[in-house]
Short mmCIF file of C-alpha atoms and ligand atoms in Angstrom, two decimals:
data_model
loop_
_atom_site.label_atom_id
_atom_site.label_comp_id
_atom_site.label_asym_id
_atom_site.label_seq_id
_atom_site.Cartn_x
_atom_site.Cartn_y
_atom_site.Cartn_z
CA MET A 15 72.63 92.45 107.98
CA GLY A 16 69.68 93.05 110.31
CA ASN A 17 68.59 92.11 113.80
CA THR A 18 69.71 88.56 114.57
CA GLY A 19 68.60 88.79 118.20
CA MET A 20 72.11 87.58 119.08
CA THR A 21 73.71 89.82 121.69
CA ALA A 22 77.44 90.60 121.43
CA GLN A 23 78.00 88.85 124.76
CA ARG A 24 76.35 85.60 123.61
CA HIS A 25 78.14 85.71 120.24
CA ILE A 26 81.56 86.39 121.77
CA ILE A 27 81.13 83.64 124.42
CA GLY A 28 80.06 81.23 121.67
CA GLN A 29 83.20 82.06 119.66
CA GLU A 30 85.49 81.69 122.61
CA ARG A 31 84.04 78.30 123.52
CA LYS A 32 85.40 76.94 120.24
CA TYR A 33 88.86 77.12 121.73
CA SER A 34 89.55 74.44 124.32
CA GLN A 35 92.27 76.46 126.09
CA ALA A 36 90.11 79.62 126.40
CA THR A 37 89.77 80.78 129.97
CA GLY A 38 87.08 83.40 129.30
CA SER A 39 89.41 86.23 130.17
CA LEU A 40 89.26 87.79 126.67
CA THR A 41 85.48 87.65 126.77
CA GLY A 42 85.55 89.34 130.19
CA LEU A 43 87.88 92.02 128.88
CA LEU A 44 85.57 92.67 125.93
CA MET A 45 82.54 92.83 128.22
CA ASP A 46 84.26 95.55 130.29
CA LEU A 47 85.10 97.43 127.08
CA ILE A 48 81.50 97.16 125.91
CA TYR A 49 80.30 98.61 129.18
CA ALA A 50 82.63 101.60 128.86
CA SER A 51 81.54 102.18 125.25
CA LYS A 52 77.86 102.23 126.29
CA VAL A 53 78.62 104.91 128.89
CA ILE A 54 80.58 106.96 126.37
CA SER A 55 77.82 106.48 123.80
CA ARG A 56 75.20 107.77 126.28
CA GLU A 57 77.34 110.84 126.99
CA VAL A 58 78.04 111.51 123.26
CA ASN A 59 74.34 111.28 122.54
CA LYS A 60 73.44 114.04 124.93
CA ALA A 61 76.55 116.07 124.20
CA GLY A 62 74.69 119.27 123.31
CA ILE A 63 72.71 119.40 126.55
CA ALA A 64 75.28 118.00 129.04
CA ASP A 65 78.30 120.13 129.82
CA VAL A 66 80.70 118.00 127.80
CA LEU A 67 81.38 120.08 124.67
CA GLY A 68 84.46 122.29 124.26
CA ILE A 69 88.07 122.04 125.37
CA THR A 70 89.72 121.25 128.69
CA GLY A 71 92.40 123.93 128.20
CA THR A 72 95.29 121.44 128.11
CA LYS A 73 97.21 119.88 125.19
CA ASN A 74 98.12 116.21 124.78
CA ILE A 75 101.53 114.72 123.84
CA HIS A 76 100.68 115.22 120.12
CA GLY A 77 100.24 118.98 120.71
CA GLU A 78 96.51 118.74 120.17
CA GLU A 79 93.82 120.51 122.28
CA VAL A 80 92.22 117.97 124.66
CA LYS A 81 88.47 118.14 124.38
CA LYS A 82 86.28 117.53 127.40
CA LEU A 83 84.86 114.42 125.79
CA ASP A 84 88.38 113.11 125.03
CA GLU A 85 89.10 113.30 128.74
CA TYR A 86 85.74 111.84 129.72
CA ALA A 87 86.14 108.88 127.40
CA ASN A 88 89.70 108.27 128.53
CA ASP A 89 88.64 108.25 132.22
CA ARG A 90 85.61 106.01 131.61
CA LEU A 91 87.76 103.46 129.78
CA PHE A 92 90.34 103.36 132.51
CA GLN A 93 87.73 103.00 135.22
CA ALA A 94 85.99 100.18 133.38
CA MET A 95 89.20 98.29 132.62
CA ASP A 96 91.46 98.69 135.73
CA HIS A 97 89.90 96.06 138.09
CA GLY A 98 88.78 93.12 135.94
CA GLY A 99 91.91 91.10 136.33
CA HIS A 100 92.31 90.74 132.56
CA LEU A 101 94.95 93.42 131.90
CA CYS A 102 98.57 93.91 132.95
CA ILE A 103 99.05 97.36 131.40
CA MET A 104 97.23 99.97 129.27
CA ALA A 105 98.25 102.84 127.03
CA SER A 106 96.12 105.69 125.64
CA GLU A 107 96.62 108.24 122.90
CA GLU A 108 95.71 110.85 125.53
CA GLN A 109 98.33 109.84 128.14
CA ASP A 110 102.09 110.40 127.83
CA GLU A 111 103.19 107.23 129.64
CA ILE A 112 101.99 103.63 129.94
CA ILE A 113 99.12 103.21 132.42
CA PRO A 114 99.74 100.61 135.16
CA ILE A 115 96.96 98.57 136.77
CA PRO A 116 96.49 99.87 140.38
CA ASP A 117 98.23 97.80 143.03
CA GLU A 118 95.01 96.71 144.71
CA PHE A 119 93.70 94.87 141.64
CA PRO A 120 94.74 91.55 140.14
CA LYS A 121 96.84 91.57 136.96
CA GLY A 122 95.96 89.66 133.83
CA LYS A 123 97.64 88.46 130.65
CA TYR A 124 96.40 91.09 128.20
CA VAL A 125 97.56 94.56 127.13
CA LEU A 126 95.05 97.27 126.05
CA LEU A 127 95.91 100.19 123.81
CA PHE A 128 93.23 102.77 122.91
CA ASP A 129 92.25 106.01 121.23
CA PRO A 130 89.48 106.96 123.61
CA LEU A 131 87.78 109.39 121.25
CA ASP A 132 88.73 109.54 117.62
CA GLY A 133 87.63 112.51 115.51
CA SER A 134 87.88 115.18 118.19
CA SER A 135 87.41 117.96 115.69
CA ASN A 136 83.91 116.64 115.01
CA ILE A 137 82.76 116.41 118.65
CA ASP A 138 81.25 119.86 118.86
CA VAL A 139 79.45 119.65 115.53
CA ASN A 140 77.48 116.45 115.92
CA VAL A 141 79.43 114.45 113.41
CA SER A 142 80.37 110.73 113.92
CA ILE A 143 83.24 109.99 116.30
CA GLY A 144 84.60 106.75 117.70
CA THR A 145 86.77 104.72 120.11
CA ILE A 146 89.53 102.45 118.71
CA PHE A 147 91.14 99.61 120.68
CA SER A 148 93.91 97.09 120.29
CA ILE A 149 94.58 94.01 122.48
CA HIS A 150 97.94 92.20 122.79
CA ARG A 151 99.06 89.31 124.90
CA LYS A 152 101.60 90.14 127.67
CA LYS A 153 105.11 89.01 126.72
CA SER A 154 107.31 90.34 129.49
CA ASP A 155 108.12 88.49 132.72
CA GLY A 156 106.63 89.55 136.07
CA GLU A 157 103.07 90.50 137.04
CA ASN A 158 102.95 94.04 135.87
CA GLY A 159 103.11 94.86 132.17
CA LYS A 160 105.95 96.95 130.76
CA LEU A 161 106.52 99.32 127.87
CA GLU A 162 107.73 96.43 125.73
CA ASP A 163 104.29 94.76 126.08
CA CYS A 164 102.82 97.82 124.43
CA LEU A 165 105.43 98.04 121.66
CA GLN A 166 104.32 94.93 119.71
CA LYS A 167 103.76 94.54 115.98
CA GLY A 168 100.19 94.83 114.84
CA ARG A 169 100.49 91.31 113.43
CA ASP A 170 100.59 90.00 116.99
CA GLN A 171 97.25 91.53 118.05
CA VAL A 172 94.87 89.19 119.79
CA ALA A 173 91.87 91.40 119.02
CA ALA A 174 91.09 94.87 117.70
CA GLY A 175 88.03 96.89 117.19
CA TYR A 176 86.21 100.20 117.28
CA ILE A 177 82.97 101.71 118.42
CA ILE A 178 81.45 104.25 116.10
CA TYR A 179 79.10 106.78 117.67
CA GLY A 180 77.14 107.57 114.50
CA SER A 181 73.50 107.68 113.54
CA SER A 182 73.49 104.46 115.52
CA THR A 183 76.27 103.19 117.84
CA MET A 184 78.10 100.19 116.40
CA LEU A 185 80.87 97.89 117.69
CA VAL A 186 83.06 96.31 115.02
CA PHE A 187 85.75 93.93 116.01
CA THR A 188 87.88 90.93 115.23
CA THR A 189 89.74 88.30 117.17
CA GLY A 190 91.52 87.15 114.00
CA GLN A 191 88.59 84.98 112.80
CA GLY A 192 86.79 87.45 110.59
CA VAL A 193 85.09 90.73 111.45
CA ASN A 194 81.67 91.16 113.06
CA GLY A 195 79.59 94.25 113.61
CA TYR A 196 77.05 94.77 116.44
CA THR A 197 74.55 97.64 116.60
CA LEU A 198 73.52 99.10 120.01
CA ASP A 199 69.80 98.76 120.67
CA PRO A 200 69.48 101.73 123.03
CA SER A 201 66.10 100.57 124.35
CA VAL A 202 67.65 97.52 125.98
CA GLY A 203 71.26 98.70 126.16
CA GLU A 204 72.66 95.68 124.28
CA PHE A 205 74.85 95.37 121.21
CA ILE A 206 73.09 92.99 118.76
CA LEU A 207 74.94 91.15 115.98
CA SER A 208 73.90 93.05 112.82
CA HIS A 209 76.82 92.65 110.39
CA GLU A 210 78.13 89.09 110.42
CA ASP A 211 81.49 88.31 108.83
CA ILE A 212 82.09 91.66 107.16
CA LYS A 213 84.08 91.56 103.88
CA THR A 214 85.25 94.66 102.11
CA PRO A 215 85.11 94.78 98.29
CA SER A 216 88.37 94.03 96.47
CA LYS A 217 88.23 97.40 94.77
CA GLY A 218 86.52 100.52 95.96
CA ILE A 219 84.52 103.43 94.61
CA MET A 220 85.64 106.17 97.04
CA TYR A 221 88.79 107.82 98.32
CA SER A 222 89.23 109.74 101.59
CA ILE A 223 92.07 112.17 102.09
CA ASN A 224 92.54 115.72 103.43
CA GLU A 225 93.05 117.29 100.04
CA GLY A 226 93.84 120.60 101.62
CA ASN A 227 97.31 119.16 102.34
CA ALA A 228 97.96 118.39 98.66
CA ASN A 229 100.94 120.79 98.45
CA PHE A 230 102.69 118.85 101.17
CA TRP A 231 102.43 115.40 99.55
CA ASP A 232 105.12 113.48 97.74
CA GLU A 233 104.89 113.16 93.96
CA GLY A 234 103.62 109.57 94.04
CA THR A 235 100.66 110.53 96.20
CA LYS A 236 99.90 113.54 94.02
CA LYS A 237 99.91 111.38 90.85
CA TYR A 238 97.78 108.65 92.50
CA ILE A 239 95.10 111.14 93.52
CA ARG A 240 95.08 112.57 90.01
CA TYR A 241 94.69 109.05 88.68
CA LEU A 242 91.62 108.47 90.87
CA LYS A 243 89.99 111.48 89.35
CA GLU A 244 90.20 110.07 85.89
CA LYS A 245 87.49 107.74 84.51
CA ASP A 246 87.92 104.32 86.17
CA THR A 247 87.81 101.44 83.66
CA ALA A 248 85.75 99.22 85.91
CA SER A 249 83.04 101.70 86.95
CA GLY A 250 83.19 104.08 84.02
CA ARG A 251 83.41 107.09 86.40
CA PRO A 252 85.97 108.71 88.66
CA TYR A 253 86.30 107.76 92.31
CA SER A 254 84.12 109.85 94.66
CA LEU A 255 85.80 111.90 97.33
CA ARG A 256 84.42 111.31 100.86
CA TYR A 257 86.22 112.79 103.85
CA ILE A 258 84.66 113.16 107.26
CA GLY A 259 87.76 113.88 109.29
CA SER A 260 87.00 111.14 111.80
CA LEU A 261 89.19 108.15 110.94
CA VAL A 262 86.76 105.68 112.44
CA ALA A 263 83.85 107.05 110.36
CA ASP A 264 85.82 107.30 107.14
CA PHE A 265 87.21 103.76 107.68
CA HIS A 266 83.81 102.32 108.55
CA ARG A 267 82.12 103.66 105.41
CA ASN A 268 84.98 102.52 103.18
CA LEU A 269 85.04 99.09 104.83
CA LEU A 270 81.35 98.51 104.06
CA GLN A 271 81.05 100.25 100.73
CA GLY A 272 84.59 100.00 99.30
CA GLY A 273 87.27 102.64 99.32
CA ILE A 274 90.72 103.83 100.29
CA PHE A 275 91.63 106.14 103.14
CA LEU A 276 94.96 107.98 102.96
CA TYR A 277 96.87 110.07 105.58
CA PRO A 278 100.28 110.22 103.95
CA ALA A 279 103.43 111.86 105.31
CA ASP A 280 103.23 115.57 104.76
CA PHE A 281 106.83 115.99 103.70
CA LYS A 282 106.81 119.76 103.56
CA ASP A 283 104.96 120.20 106.78
CA PRO A 284 107.42 120.24 109.68
CA MET A 285 104.58 119.15 112.07
CA LYS A 286 103.72 115.97 110.10
CA PRO A 287 106.80 114.41 108.57
CA LYS A 288 105.37 110.96 109.34
CA GLY A 289 101.73 111.83 108.85
CA LYS A 290 99.32 112.46 111.67
CA LEU A 291 97.96 109.14 112.69
CA ARG A 292 99.32 106.95 115.47
CA LEU A 293 100.62 103.46 114.87
CA LEU A 294 99.51 101.84 118.12
CA TYR A 295 96.09 103.39 118.68
CA GLU A 296 94.84 103.98 115.17
CA ALA A 297 96.78 102.36 112.31
CA SER A 298 97.50 98.91 113.78
CA PRO A 299 94.01 98.05 115.05
CA LEU A 300 92.32 99.25 111.87
CA ALA A 301 95.00 97.40 109.78
CA PHE A 302 94.14 94.19 111.66
CA ILE A 303 90.43 94.65 111.00
CA VAL A 304 90.85 95.53 107.32
CA GLU A 305 93.01 92.46 106.68
CA GLN A 306 90.45 90.25 108.36
CA ALA A 307 87.83 91.76 106.03
CA GLY A 308 90.00 91.15 102.92
CA GLY A 309 91.66 94.54 102.66
CA ILE A 310 95.15 95.81 103.42
CA ALA A 311 97.04 98.71 105.04
CA THR A 312 100.45 100.22 104.27
CA ASP A 313 102.67 103.14 105.10
CA GLY A 314 103.38 103.33 101.38
CA LYS A 315 106.02 100.66 101.50
CA ASN A 316 105.59 98.41 104.53
CA ASN A 317 102.49 96.50 105.65
CA ILE A 318 101.32 98.36 108.78
CA LEU A 319 101.03 95.05 110.67
CA ASP A 320 104.71 94.29 110.15
CA ILE A 321 106.07 97.58 111.57
CA GLN A 322 107.94 97.14 114.84
CA PRO A 323 106.94 100.11 117.03
CA ALA A 324 109.85 101.98 118.62
CA GLU A 325 107.88 104.35 120.80
CA LEU A 326 104.45 104.61 122.36
CA HIS A 327 103.17 107.64 120.43
CA GLN A 328 104.83 106.82 117.11
CA LYS A 329 103.13 108.26 113.98
CA VAL A 330 102.91 106.57 110.69
CA PRO A 331 101.54 107.33 107.19
CA LEU A 332 98.38 105.32 106.80
CA ILE A 333 96.92 104.12 103.51
CA ILE A 334 94.15 101.59 104.19
CA GLY A 335 91.24 100.01 102.43
CA CYS A 336 90.40 97.75 99.49
CA LYS A 337 93.31 95.64 98.40
CA LYS A 338 93.48 96.59 94.75
CA ASP A 339 93.40 100.28 95.57
CA VAL A 340 96.12 100.13 98.19
CA LEU A 341 98.35 98.02 95.98
CA LYS A 342 97.86 100.51 93.15
CA TYR A 343 98.87 103.32 95.50
CA GLN A 344 102.02 101.42 96.39
CA GLU A 345 102.86 101.15 92.67
CA PHE A 346 102.54 104.91 92.33
CA VAL A 347 104.79 105.76 95.29
CA ALA A 348 107.32 103.00 94.63
CA ASN A 349 109.36 105.24 92.33
CA ASP A 350 108.50 108.71 93.60
CA SER A 351 108.17 108.50 97.38
CA PRO A 352 111.11 109.15 99.67
CA ILE A 353 109.63 106.85 102.39
P1 AHG B 23 91.97 112.25 117.17
O1 AHG B 23 90.69 112.96 117.20
O2 AHG B 23 91.92 110.92 117.86
O3 AHG B 23 93.15 113.14 117.56
O4 AHG B 23 92.24 111.78 115.62
C1 AHG B 23 92.24 112.77 114.67
C2 AHG B 23 92.17 112.33 113.34
C3 AHG B 23 91.49 111.24 112.64
O5 AHG B 23 90.33 110.85 113.27
C4 AHG B 23 91.23 111.90 111.33
O6 AHG B 23 91.32 110.94 110.35
C5 AHG B 23 92.35 112.93 111.22
O7 AHG B 23 92.68 113.27 112.49
C6 AHG B 23 91.91 114.14 110.48
O8 AHG B 23 92.97 114.97 110.34
P2 AHG B 23 92.94 116.29 109.47
O9 AHG B 23 92.02 117.23 110.16
O10 AHG B 23 94.36 116.78 109.42
O11 AHG B 23 92.44 115.91 108.10
MN1 MN B 24 92.21 109.35 116.56
MN1 MN B 25 91.64 110.64 120.01
#
């Protein structure tokens, strides 16, 4: 960790050069994404003084209030990504349908799925939020991408990452060759390699779950959380509860320090029979990152990366983090959970 003086651009180009067939298109795509994230970061940083706090007055497909910054981030990402010639189609948590590349621009071989702003409930109170992205290769015929290009298993991702707008802005991403973290130096406007080859501990010390939903959980989840509160044999103390309510921020802390994040299905809540989080924009990209860092993600039974998406805005229970912790959770729910 620290300032390596290596910009994200230089590091990513260096990695891509190792592959003889690489055309530079993935690097170009990532550079466009990095630009969008800097613009969003700037806006998030002055959120209290610019007119970007509060709601737009509309609801998204998930029935959630759309915040002004959700819409701003969504628009900036689209504008940065529509003309580079790297993408054939996009999809966003905030838009009902797939997003075509405008006719006037060239089409590329990649597919981009994103959660423009994760942690909306924290926007107005100056708590960390983020952007999550997932990149797939186009698999359909023809120039323009189709729905089927977006409905691919997480296992087939080419790259995935997130930007966390926290006490500093960081980009964390993987192309399937380990995970690297870059911190934005605001004085020069560059992401600098600061966390090379991130590995998560095999067992954590924290758990992150919205415990207010405890009455809605299945028996296995209830027993597992009770188990975490007992003295752990390895550390001699119970697990610590840490829950920010921004998935990116909870995930990032657990990735670096060791922990498990859970958003299980809320069986008795008619609004969340499959949990709250979205497979394509949240669960899959973070599952790809966590596996590359030595962790694992499950819906309780299936590895998140092996789930074949059936629809664009599909929700999924998400249990993600250190391998030993997630496998222990699976043991608890194996008998009790109706998943
Ligand atoms: P988003 O802001 O993109 O809609 O995501 C919301 C999220 C996620 O960031 C977080 O983990 C979860 O919602 C928190 O939900 P609860 O408030 O139900 O705990
Ligand atoms: Mn989100
Ligand atoms: Mn969001």
